[in-house]
Coordinates of C-alpha atoms in Angstrom, one line a residue:
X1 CA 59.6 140.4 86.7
X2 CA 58.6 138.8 90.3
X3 CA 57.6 135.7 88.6
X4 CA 60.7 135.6 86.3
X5 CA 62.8 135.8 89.7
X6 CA 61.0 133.0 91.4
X7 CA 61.3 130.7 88.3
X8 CA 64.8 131.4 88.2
X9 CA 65.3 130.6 92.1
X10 CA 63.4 127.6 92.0
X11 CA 65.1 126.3 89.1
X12 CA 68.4 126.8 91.0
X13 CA 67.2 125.4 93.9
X14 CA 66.2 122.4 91.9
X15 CA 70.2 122.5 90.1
X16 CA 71.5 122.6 93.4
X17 CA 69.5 119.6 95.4
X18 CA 70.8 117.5 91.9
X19 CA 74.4 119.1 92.4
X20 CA 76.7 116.2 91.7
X21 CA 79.2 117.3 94.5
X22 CA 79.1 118.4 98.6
X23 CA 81.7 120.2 100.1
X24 CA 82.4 119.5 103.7
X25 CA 85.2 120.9 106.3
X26 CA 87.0 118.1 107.7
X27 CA 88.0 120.3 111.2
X28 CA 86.2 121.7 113.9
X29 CA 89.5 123.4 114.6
X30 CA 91.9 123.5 112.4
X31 CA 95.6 121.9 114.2
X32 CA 98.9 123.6 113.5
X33 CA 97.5 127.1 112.6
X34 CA 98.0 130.8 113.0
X35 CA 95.6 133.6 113.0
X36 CA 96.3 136.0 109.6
X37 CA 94.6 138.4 107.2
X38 CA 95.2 136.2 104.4
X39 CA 92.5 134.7 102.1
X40 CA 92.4 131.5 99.8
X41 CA 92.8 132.5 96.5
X42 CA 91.5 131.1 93.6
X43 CA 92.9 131.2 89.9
X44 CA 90.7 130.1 87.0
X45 CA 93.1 130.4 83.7
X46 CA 93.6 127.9 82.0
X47 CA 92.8 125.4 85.1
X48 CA 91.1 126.3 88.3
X49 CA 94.3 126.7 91.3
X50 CA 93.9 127.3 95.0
X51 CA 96.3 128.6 96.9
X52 CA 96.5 129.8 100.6
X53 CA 94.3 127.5 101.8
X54 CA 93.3 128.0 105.3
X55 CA 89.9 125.7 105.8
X56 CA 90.6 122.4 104.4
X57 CA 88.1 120.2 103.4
X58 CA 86.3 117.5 101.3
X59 CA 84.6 117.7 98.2
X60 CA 82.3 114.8 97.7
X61 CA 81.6 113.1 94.2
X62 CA 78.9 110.2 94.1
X63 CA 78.5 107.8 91.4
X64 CA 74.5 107.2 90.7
X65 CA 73.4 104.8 93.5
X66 CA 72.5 102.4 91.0
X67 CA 76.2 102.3 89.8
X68 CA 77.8 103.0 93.0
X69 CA 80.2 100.1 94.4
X70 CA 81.8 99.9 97.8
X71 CA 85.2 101.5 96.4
X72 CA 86.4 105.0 97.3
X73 CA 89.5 106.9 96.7
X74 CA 90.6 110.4 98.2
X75 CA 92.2 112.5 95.8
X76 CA 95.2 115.2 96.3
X77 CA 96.0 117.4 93.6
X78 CA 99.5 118.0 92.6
X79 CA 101.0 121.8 92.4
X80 CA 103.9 121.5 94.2
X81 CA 102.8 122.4 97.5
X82 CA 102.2 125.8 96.4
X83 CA 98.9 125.8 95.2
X84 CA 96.3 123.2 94.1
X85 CA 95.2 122.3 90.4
X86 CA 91.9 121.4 91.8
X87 CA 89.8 120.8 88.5
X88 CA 93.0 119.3 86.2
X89 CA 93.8 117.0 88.9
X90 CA 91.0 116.7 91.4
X91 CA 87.4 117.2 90.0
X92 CA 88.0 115.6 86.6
X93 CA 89.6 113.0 88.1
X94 CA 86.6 112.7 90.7
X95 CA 84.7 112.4 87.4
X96 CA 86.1 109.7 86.1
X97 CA 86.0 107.5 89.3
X98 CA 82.3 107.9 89.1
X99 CA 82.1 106.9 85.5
X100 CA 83.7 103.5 86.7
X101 CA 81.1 103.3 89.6
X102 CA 83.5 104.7 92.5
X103 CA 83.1 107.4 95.2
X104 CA 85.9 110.1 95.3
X105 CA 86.3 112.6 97.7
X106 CA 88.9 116.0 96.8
X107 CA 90.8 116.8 99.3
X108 CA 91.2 120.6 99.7
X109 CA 94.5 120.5 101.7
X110 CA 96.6 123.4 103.1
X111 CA 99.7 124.0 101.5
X112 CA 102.8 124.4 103.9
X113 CA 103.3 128.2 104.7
X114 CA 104.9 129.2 107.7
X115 CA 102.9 132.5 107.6
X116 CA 99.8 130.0 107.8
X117 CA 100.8 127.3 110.1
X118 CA 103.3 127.2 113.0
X119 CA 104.7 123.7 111.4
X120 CA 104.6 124.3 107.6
X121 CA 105.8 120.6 106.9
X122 CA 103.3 118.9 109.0
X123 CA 100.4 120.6 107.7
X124 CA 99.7 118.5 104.6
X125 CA 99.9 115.0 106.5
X126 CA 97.7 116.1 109.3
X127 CA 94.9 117.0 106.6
X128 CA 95.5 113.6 105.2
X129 CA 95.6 111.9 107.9
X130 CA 92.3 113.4 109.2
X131 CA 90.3 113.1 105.7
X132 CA 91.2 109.5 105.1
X133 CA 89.9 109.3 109.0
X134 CA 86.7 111.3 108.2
X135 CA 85.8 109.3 105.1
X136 CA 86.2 105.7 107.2
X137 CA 83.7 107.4 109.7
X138 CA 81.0 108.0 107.6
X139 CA 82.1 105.0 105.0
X140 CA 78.0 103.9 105.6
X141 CA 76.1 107.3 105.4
X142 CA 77.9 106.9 101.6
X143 CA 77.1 102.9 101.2
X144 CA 80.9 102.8 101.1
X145 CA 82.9 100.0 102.3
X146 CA 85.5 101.5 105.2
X147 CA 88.4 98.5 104.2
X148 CA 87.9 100.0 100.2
X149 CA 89.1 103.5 100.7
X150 CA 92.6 104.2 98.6
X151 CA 94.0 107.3 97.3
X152 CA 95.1 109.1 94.8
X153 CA 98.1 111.4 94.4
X154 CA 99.5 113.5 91.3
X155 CA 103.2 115.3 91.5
X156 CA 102.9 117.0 95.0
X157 CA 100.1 115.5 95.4
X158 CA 101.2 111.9 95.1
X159 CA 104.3 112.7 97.7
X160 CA 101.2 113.7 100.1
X161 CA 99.6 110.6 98.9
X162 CA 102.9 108.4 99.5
X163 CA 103.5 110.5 103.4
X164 CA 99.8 109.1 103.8
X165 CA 100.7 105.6 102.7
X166 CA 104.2 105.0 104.2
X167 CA 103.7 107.1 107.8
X168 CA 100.0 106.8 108.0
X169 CA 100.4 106.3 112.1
X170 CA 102.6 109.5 112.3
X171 CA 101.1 110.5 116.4
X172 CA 99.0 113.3 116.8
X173 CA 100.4 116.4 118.2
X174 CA 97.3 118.3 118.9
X175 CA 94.0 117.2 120.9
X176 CA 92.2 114.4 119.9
X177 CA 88.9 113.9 119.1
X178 CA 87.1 110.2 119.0
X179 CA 87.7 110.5 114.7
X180 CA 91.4 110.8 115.7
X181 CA 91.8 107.4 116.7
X182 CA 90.5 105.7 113.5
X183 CA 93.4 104.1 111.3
X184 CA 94.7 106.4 108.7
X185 CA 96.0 103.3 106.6
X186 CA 94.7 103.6 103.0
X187 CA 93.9 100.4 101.2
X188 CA 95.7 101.0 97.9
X189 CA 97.2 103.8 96.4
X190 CA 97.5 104.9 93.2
X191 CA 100.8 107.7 92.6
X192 CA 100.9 109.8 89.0
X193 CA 104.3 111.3 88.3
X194 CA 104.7 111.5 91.9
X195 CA 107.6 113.1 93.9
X196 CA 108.8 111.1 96.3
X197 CA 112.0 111.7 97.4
X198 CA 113.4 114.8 99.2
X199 CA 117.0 114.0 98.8
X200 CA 119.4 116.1 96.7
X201 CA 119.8 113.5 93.6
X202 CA 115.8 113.2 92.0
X203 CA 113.7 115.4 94.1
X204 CA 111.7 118.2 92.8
X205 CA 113.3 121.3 94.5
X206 CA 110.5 123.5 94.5
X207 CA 108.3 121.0 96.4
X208 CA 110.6 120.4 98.8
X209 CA 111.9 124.4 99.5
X210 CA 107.9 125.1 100.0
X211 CA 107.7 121.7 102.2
X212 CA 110.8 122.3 104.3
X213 CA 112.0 125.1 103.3
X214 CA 115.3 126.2 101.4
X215 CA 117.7 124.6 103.6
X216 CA 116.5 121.9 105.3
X217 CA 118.2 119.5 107.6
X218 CA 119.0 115.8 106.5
X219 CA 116.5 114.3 109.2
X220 CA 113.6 116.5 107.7
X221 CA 115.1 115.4 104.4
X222 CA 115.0 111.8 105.5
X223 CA 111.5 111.9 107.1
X224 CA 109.6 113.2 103.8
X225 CA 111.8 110.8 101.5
X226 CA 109.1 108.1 101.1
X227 CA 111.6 105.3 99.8
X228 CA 113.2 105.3 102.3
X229 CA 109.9 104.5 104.8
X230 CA 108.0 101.0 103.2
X231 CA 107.3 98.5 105.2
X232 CA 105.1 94.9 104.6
X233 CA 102.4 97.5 105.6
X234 CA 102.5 99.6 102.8
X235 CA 99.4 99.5 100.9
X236 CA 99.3 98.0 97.3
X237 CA 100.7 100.9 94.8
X238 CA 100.1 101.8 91.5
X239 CA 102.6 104.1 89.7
X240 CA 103.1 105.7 86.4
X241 CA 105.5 108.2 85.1
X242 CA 107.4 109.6 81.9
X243 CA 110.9 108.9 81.1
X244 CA 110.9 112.8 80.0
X245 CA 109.9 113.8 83.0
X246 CA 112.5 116.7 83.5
X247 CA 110.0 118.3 86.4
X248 CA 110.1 114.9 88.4
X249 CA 112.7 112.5 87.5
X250 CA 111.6 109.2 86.7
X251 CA 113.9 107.7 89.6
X252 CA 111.2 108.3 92.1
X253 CA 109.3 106.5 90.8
X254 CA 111.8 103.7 90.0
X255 CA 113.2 104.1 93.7
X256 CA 109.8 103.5 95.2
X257 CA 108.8 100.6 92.9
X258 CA 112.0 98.8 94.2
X259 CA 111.6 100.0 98.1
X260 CA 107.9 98.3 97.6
X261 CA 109.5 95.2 95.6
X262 CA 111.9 94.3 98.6
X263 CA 108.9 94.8 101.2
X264 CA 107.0 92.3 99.3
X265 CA 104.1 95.1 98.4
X266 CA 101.9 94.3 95.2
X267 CA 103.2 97.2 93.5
X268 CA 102.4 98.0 89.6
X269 CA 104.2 100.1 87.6
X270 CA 103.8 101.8 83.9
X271 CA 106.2 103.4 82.3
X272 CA 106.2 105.6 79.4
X273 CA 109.0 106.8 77.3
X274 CA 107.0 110.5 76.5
X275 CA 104.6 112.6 78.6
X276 CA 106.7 114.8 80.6
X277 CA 104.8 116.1 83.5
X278 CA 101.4 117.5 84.6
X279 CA 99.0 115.1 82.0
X280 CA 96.0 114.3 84.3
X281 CA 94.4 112.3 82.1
X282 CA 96.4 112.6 79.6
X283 CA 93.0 112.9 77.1
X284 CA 94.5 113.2 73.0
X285 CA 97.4 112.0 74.4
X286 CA 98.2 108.8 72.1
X287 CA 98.3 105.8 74.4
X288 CA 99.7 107.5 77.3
X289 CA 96.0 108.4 77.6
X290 CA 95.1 104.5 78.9
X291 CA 96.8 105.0 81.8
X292 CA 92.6 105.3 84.2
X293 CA 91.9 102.4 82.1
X294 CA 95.1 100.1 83.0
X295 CA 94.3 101.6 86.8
X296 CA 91.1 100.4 87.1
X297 CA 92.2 96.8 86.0
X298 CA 94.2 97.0 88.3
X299 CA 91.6 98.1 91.5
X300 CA 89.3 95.5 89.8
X301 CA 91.1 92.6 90.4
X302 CA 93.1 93.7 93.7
X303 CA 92.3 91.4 96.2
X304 CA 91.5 94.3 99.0
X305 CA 90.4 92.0 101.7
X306 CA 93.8 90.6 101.6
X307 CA 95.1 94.5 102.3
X308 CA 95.0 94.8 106.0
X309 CA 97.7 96.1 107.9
X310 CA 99.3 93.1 109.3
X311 CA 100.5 92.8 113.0
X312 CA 103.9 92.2 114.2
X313 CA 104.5 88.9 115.5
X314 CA 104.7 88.8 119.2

């Protein structure tokens, strides 16, 4: 029985040192937080969810090293802002970047809750903010290239995703450490049925009520409506949405194509008249499903050295 026992240690042991993932927490102390009783909770029918997360963090997917290039992307799953669909739009997504070759990180991020955090609206951006900071850090313990690292957003996710790439330089409201001061710019980004506005017309009224709550103000209202915050230094943008959409109207995605249009961004958009909401990959999904592919054309030939945030003129 001793012996069986052993075996089955070592071999997990073994699993485990192969494990194609590492989990890491992104703060030594978490900003913006309250002390409570509550716990994560995780759902796992029919896709893994996390809600009530407290610790955020990163979960880290390498390519083989022989594969690996010096691209990365962060990925935030959608949910809208409630809870997380980790595996449907975060591990399988992770998966797929490695097939092409490209290191992706999940970002485990807390979801606004003013029982969990003394500003619920700020939460999300501050983990952004601090993962995309993290990764750049350690872009060389991953053979990664710190001006390659984009991101990847999916319905709530992509607004967190679009907050990252249109107020990336948001200040700090908490104390610093030396990670704090690295840019927060991402280098592309890559938004799937995305909400993006918070305005009355086309958002998505349960992200925003668990964003800013049920009645917020028209400055909180303008500050999370992305369209309304590109400028020349808004990474290149890759969109795609459903003209059935009836979660999240295709008119964010519209709006934010032209916002990026007029600021001169290399933007592309796709556009399909079926899908509706919440397809990942959209796998047996007729050609919706080609949407990675037509992505990854796109990363291949973006031009990323040409990316950086440019300087005002003095």
């Amino acid at each position: 029985m001793k012996k069986h026992l052993l075996f089955f240690l070592v071999l997990f042991a073994v699993y485990n040192s192969f494990s194609q993932s590492e989990i890491v927490e992104i703060w030594d102390v978490v900003p913006n937080s309250k002390t409570t009783e509550e716990q994560e909770v995780i759902t796992l029918d029919p896709i893994k969810k996390i809600s009530l997360v407290k610790t955020p963090t990163l979960e880290i997917y390498l390519p083989s090293k022989k594969n690996r290039r010096d691209k990365s992307v962060i990925i935030f799953p959608g949910g809208g802002y409630s809870s997380l669909a980790y595996d449907w739009e975060g591990s399988d997504i992770a998966k797929w970047f490695n097939s092409k070759g490209i290191t992706a990180f999940i970002l485990k991020y807390r979801l606004p809750n003013p029982e969990l955090q003394i500003t619920q609206h700020n939460a999300p951006l501050q983990d952004a903010q601090r993962a995309i900071r993290w990764v750049r850090l350690n872009a060389e313990k991953w053979n990664i290239s710190p001006n390659k690292i984009g991101i990847i957003g999916f319905s709530a996710g992509g607004h967190l995703a679009a907050t990252l790439g249109t107020q990336y330089n948001t200040p700090n409201n908490f104390k610093e450490q030396a990670v704090d001061t690295i840019s927060a710019r991402p280098n592309f980004m890559a938004l799937i049925y995305p909400v993006i506005t918070m305005q009355d017309n086309y958002t998505h009224k349960g992200s925003r009520n668990k964003l800013l709550g049920k009645n917020p103000t028209i400055l909180l209202k303008d500050t999370y409506s992305n369209e309304l915050h590109v400028t020349q230094n808004t990474p290149p943008t890759f969109l795609v949405h459903s003209a059935d959409d009836s979660a999240v109207p295709i008119e964010n995605s519209l709006n934010f194509y032209k916002a990026l249009k007029d600021n001169s961004i290399n933007v592309e958009m796709h556009l399909y008249p079926y899908g509706k909401h919440g397809y990942s990959l959209a796998l047996n999904k007729g050609y919706l499903q080609k949407w990675p592919n037509l992505l990854y054309d796109w990363l291949d030939n973006l031009s990323l050295d040409k990316t950086a945030e440019k300087q005002p003129k003095k």
